[in-house]
Amino acid sequence: MGTPGSQPRTPDVSQNSKVKTVLVFGHFTPEKGQDIVIQALPNLKQPIQLILAGGVRRKKDLRYLTTCKNLIQNLKLEDKIKITGFVQESEIAQYFTKADLVIAPFRETSGSASLTYAIANGATLLVSDLALNLELNEREPKMMATFKSEDPVDCAAQIDVLLGNPSLLESLRGHACHYAKMHGPKRVAEMHLAFYKQVM
C-alpha cells in the first residue's frame, strides 16, 4: 500500500532540489528497520540527509548497529547519513521539528513510543504497512503515508512522492496534529470525566 490517495510517480526533482531532512527515530533494533531506509537511499531521486536518531538499548542489538554502519559504508552513504547516538528527552522535539519527513520502517510492532512521539509533535509520517499502523490511519484517515513493509524500493518511491509534493506533506501533518489533539492526555481526561458523569 502506498501513499494515501495517490500513486507513486516520478516527482519534478528540478523544482525540489533543496536537500530535505528525513528522520528515523528510535533505538537500533532489527524490528525498527533502520537498515530498510538505508537501503532505500540509492533508489532515491530526491536529495536527502538521513538522520538516524537513537542508540542501542540492548547489548544484543550492538551487532545490528554494526550491520547498519557497515551497510552505510558499503553503499558509500557516509555523507548522506548521520547516526546521533542516544537522544536526551529534552532534545527529542527539535528532531521532529527540523525533519521534513519522519519514517517508521518497522518490521514488527506492538505499539511504539517513537511513533507516539512523532504524532504528538505533528510529524509528517511515512510508515510500513503493518496492521497496527493501518489501524491508526482508519482512526484518522490519511494521517500517515505507507510503504510495503521491508521493501526498500517502495520505501524510496514513497519518499520521492512525498518530498516532491509539499501540499501532500502539509495535509499529512495536519491530520497528525488533529489526531494528537483528539487523542492527547487532555482529551482522554475529558472523555473519562464525561463517562463518570454518565454512570454516577
Coordinates of C-alpha atoms in Angstrom, one line a residue:
M1 CA 0.0 0.0 0.0
G2 CA 1.4 3.4 -0.9
T3 CA 0.7 7.0 -0.1
P4 CA -3.0 7.6 0.7
G5 CA -4.9 9.0 -2.3
S6 CA -2.0 8.9 -4.7
Q7 CA 0.0 6.5 -6.9
P8 CA 3.8 6.7 -6.9
R9 CA 5.0 9.0 -9.7
T10 CA 8.3 10.5 -10.6
P11 CA 8.5 13.9 -9.0
D12 CA 9.9 17.0 -10.6
V13 CA 13.3 17.0 -8.9
S14 CA 14.4 20.2 -10.6
Q15 CA 11.8 22.1 -8.6
N16 CA 12.6 20.3 -5.3
S17 CA 16.4 20.3 -5.4
K18 CA 16.8 21.5 -1.8
V19 CA 18.3 18.8 0.4
K20 CA 15.5 17.6 2.7
T21 CA 15.9 16.2 6.2
V22 CA 14.5 12.7 6.7
L23 CA 14.4 11.3 10.3
V24 CA 14.2 7.8 11.7
F25 CA 13.8 8.0 15.4
G26 CA 14.3 5.2 18.0
H27 CA 16.7 2.6 19.3
F28 CA 18.6 0.5 16.8
T29 CA 16.9 -2.9 16.6
P30 CA 16.1 -5.2 13.7
E31 CA 12.4 -4.7 14.5
K32 CA 12.7 -0.9 14.0
G33 CA 14.1 -1.5 10.5
Q34 CA 16.7 1.3 10.1
D35 CA 18.5 -0.8 7.6
I36 CA 15.5 -0.7 5.3
V37 CA 15.7 3.1 4.9
I38 CA 19.5 2.9 4.5
Q39 CA 19.0 0.5 1.6
A40 CA 16.3 2.8 0.1
L41 CA 18.7 5.8 -0.3
P42 CA 20.4 4.6 -3.5
N43 CA 17.0 4.4 -5.2
L44 CA 16.0 8.0 -4.4
K45 CA 15.7 10.8 -6.9
Q46 CA 15.2 13.4 -4.2
P47 CA 18.4 14.7 -2.4
I48 CA 18.1 14.0 1.3
Q49 CA 20.0 14.0 4.6
L50 CA 19.0 11.0 6.7
I51 CA 19.2 11.3 10.5
L52 CA 19.1 8.0 12.4
A53 CA 18.3 9.4 15.9
G54 CA 18.9 6.8 18.6
G55 CA 21.4 4.4 20.0
V56 CA 21.5 0.9 21.3
R57 CA 19.4 0.0 24.4
R58 CA 20.1 -3.8 24.5
K59 CA 23.5 -5.3 24.3
K60 CA 22.3 -7.9 21.8
D61 CA 21.5 -5.1 19.3
L62 CA 25.1 -3.9 19.1
R63 CA 25.5 -6.4 16.2
Y64 CA 22.6 -4.8 14.3
L65 CA 24.0 -1.3 14.8
T66 CA 27.3 -2.6 13.3
T67 CA 25.4 -4.1 10.4
C68 CA 23.8 -0.7 9.7
K69 CA 27.1 1.1 9.9
N70 CA 28.7 -1.4 7.5
L71 CA 25.8 -1.0 5.1
I72 CA 26.2 2.7 5.1
Q73 CA 29.9 2.3 4.3
N74 CA 29.4 -0.4 1.6
L75 CA 26.8 1.8 -0.1
K76 CA 29.1 4.8 0.2
L77 CA 26.4 6.9 2.0
E78 CA 28.6 8.3 4.8
D79 CA 28.0 11.9 3.6
K80 CA 24.2 11.4 3.5
I81 CA 23.5 9.7 6.8
K82 CA 24.1 10.7 10.4
I83 CA 23.8 8.4 13.4
T84 CA 23.2 10.6 16.5
G85 CA 23.5 8.0 19.3
F86 CA 21.2 8.3 22.4
V87 CA 18.9 11.3 22.3
Q88 CA 18.0 13.1 25.5
E89 CA 14.3 13.5 26.1
S90 CA 14.7 17.3 26.2
E91 CA 16.1 17.1 22.6
I92 CA 13.5 14.9 21.0
A93 CA 11.1 17.6 19.9
Q94 CA 13.7 19.5 18.0
Y95 CA 14.5 16.5 15.8
F96 CA 10.9 16.2 14.8
T97 CA 10.5 19.9 14.2
K98 CA 13.5 20.0 11.8
A99 CA 12.5 16.9 9.8
D100 CA 10.7 17.3 6.5
L101 CA 9.7 13.6 6.8
V102 CA 9.7 11.1 9.6
I103 CA 9.9 7.4 8.7
A104 CA 8.9 4.5 10.9
P105 CA 10.1 1.5 8.9
F106 CA 9.1 -1.2 11.4
R107 CA 9.3 -4.9 10.6
E108 CA 7.0 -5.6 13.5
T109 CA 5.4 -3.5 16.3
S110 CA 3.0 -3.9 19.2
G111 CA 2.8 -0.2 19.7
S112 CA 5.8 2.2 19.6
A113 CA 6.8 5.1 21.8
S114 CA 8.8 6.6 18.9
L115 CA 5.7 6.7 16.7
T116 CA 3.7 8.3 19.6
Y117 CA 6.4 11.0 19.9
A118 CA 6.2 11.7 16.2
I119 CA 2.4 12.0 16.1
A120 CA 2.5 14.2 19.2
N121 CA 4.9 16.5 17.5
G122 CA 2.8 16.8 14.3
A123 CA 5.4 15.0 12.2
T124 CA 4.8 14.1 8.5
L125 CA 4.9 10.3 8.6
L126 CA 5.8 7.5 6.3
V127 CA 5.3 4.1 7.9
S128 CA 5.5 0.4 7.0
D129 CA 2.1 -1.0 6.2
L130 CA 1.8 -3.2 9.4
A131 CA -1.7 -3.8 10.8
L132 CA -1.3 -1.5 13.8
N133 CA -0.1 1.3 11.6
L134 CA -3.1 0.9 9.2
E135 CA -5.4 0.9 12.2
L136 CA -4.2 4.4 13.1
N137 CA -5.0 5.5 9.5
E138 CA -8.5 4.1 10.0
R139 CA -9.0 6.3 13.1
E140 CA -7.7 9.4 11.3
P141 CA -7.8 8.9 7.5
K142 CA -4.7 10.0 5.6
M143 CA -2.8 10.7 8.8
M144 CA 0.2 8.7 7.5
A145 CA 1.6 7.6 4.2
T146 CA 2.6 3.9 3.9
F147 CA 5.1 1.7 2.1
K148 CA 5.3 -2.0 1.7
S149 CA 6.9 -3.5 4.8
E150 CA 10.6 -4.5 4.4
D151 CA 10.7 -3.1 0.8
P152 CA 13.4 -0.5 0.3
V153 CA 12.5 0.1 -3.3
D154 CA 8.9 1.0 -2.4
C155 CA 10.1 3.0 0.6
A156 CA 12.2 5.1 -1.8
A157 CA 9.4 5.6 -4.2
Q158 CA 7.1 6.9 -1.5
I159 CA 9.8 9.2 -0.1
D160 CA 10.2 10.7 -3.6
V161 CA 6.4 11.1 -3.9
L162 CA 6.1 12.8 -0.6
L163 CA 9.1 15.1 -0.8
G164 CA 8.0 16.1 -4.3
N165 CA 4.6 17.1 -3.1
P166 CA 4.6 19.9 -0.4
S167 CA 0.8 20.1 -0.3
L168 CA 0.6 16.4 0.5
L169 CA 3.2 16.8 3.2
E170 CA 1.1 19.6 4.8
S171 CA -2.0 17.5 4.6
L172 CA -0.5 14.6 6.4
R173 CA 1.0 16.9 9.0
G174 CA -2.4 18.5 9.6
H175 CA -4.1 15.1 10.1
A176 CA -1.4 14.1 12.5
C177 CA -1.9 17.3 14.5
H178 CA -5.6 16.7 14.6
Y179 CA -5.2 13.1 15.8
A180 CA -2.8 14.3 18.5
K181 CA -5.3 16.9 19.7
M182 CA -8.2 14.4 19.7
H183 CA -6.3 11.7 21.5
G184 CA -3.9 13.6 23.7
P185 CA -3.9 13.4 27.5
K186 CA -6.3 16.4 27.9
R187 CA -8.8 14.9 25.5
V188 CA -8.6 11.5 27.2
A189 CA -9.1 13.1 30.6
E190 CA -12.2 14.9 29.3
M191 CA -13.6 11.7 27.9
H192 CA -13.1 9.9 31.3
L193 CA -14.8 12.7 33.2
A194 CA -17.8 12.7 30.8
F195 CA -18.1 8.9 31.2
Y196 CA -18.0 9.1 35.0
K197 CA -20.7 11.8 34.9
Q198 CA -22.9 9.4 32.9
V199 CA -22.6 6.4 35.2
M200 CA -22.7 8.2 38.6

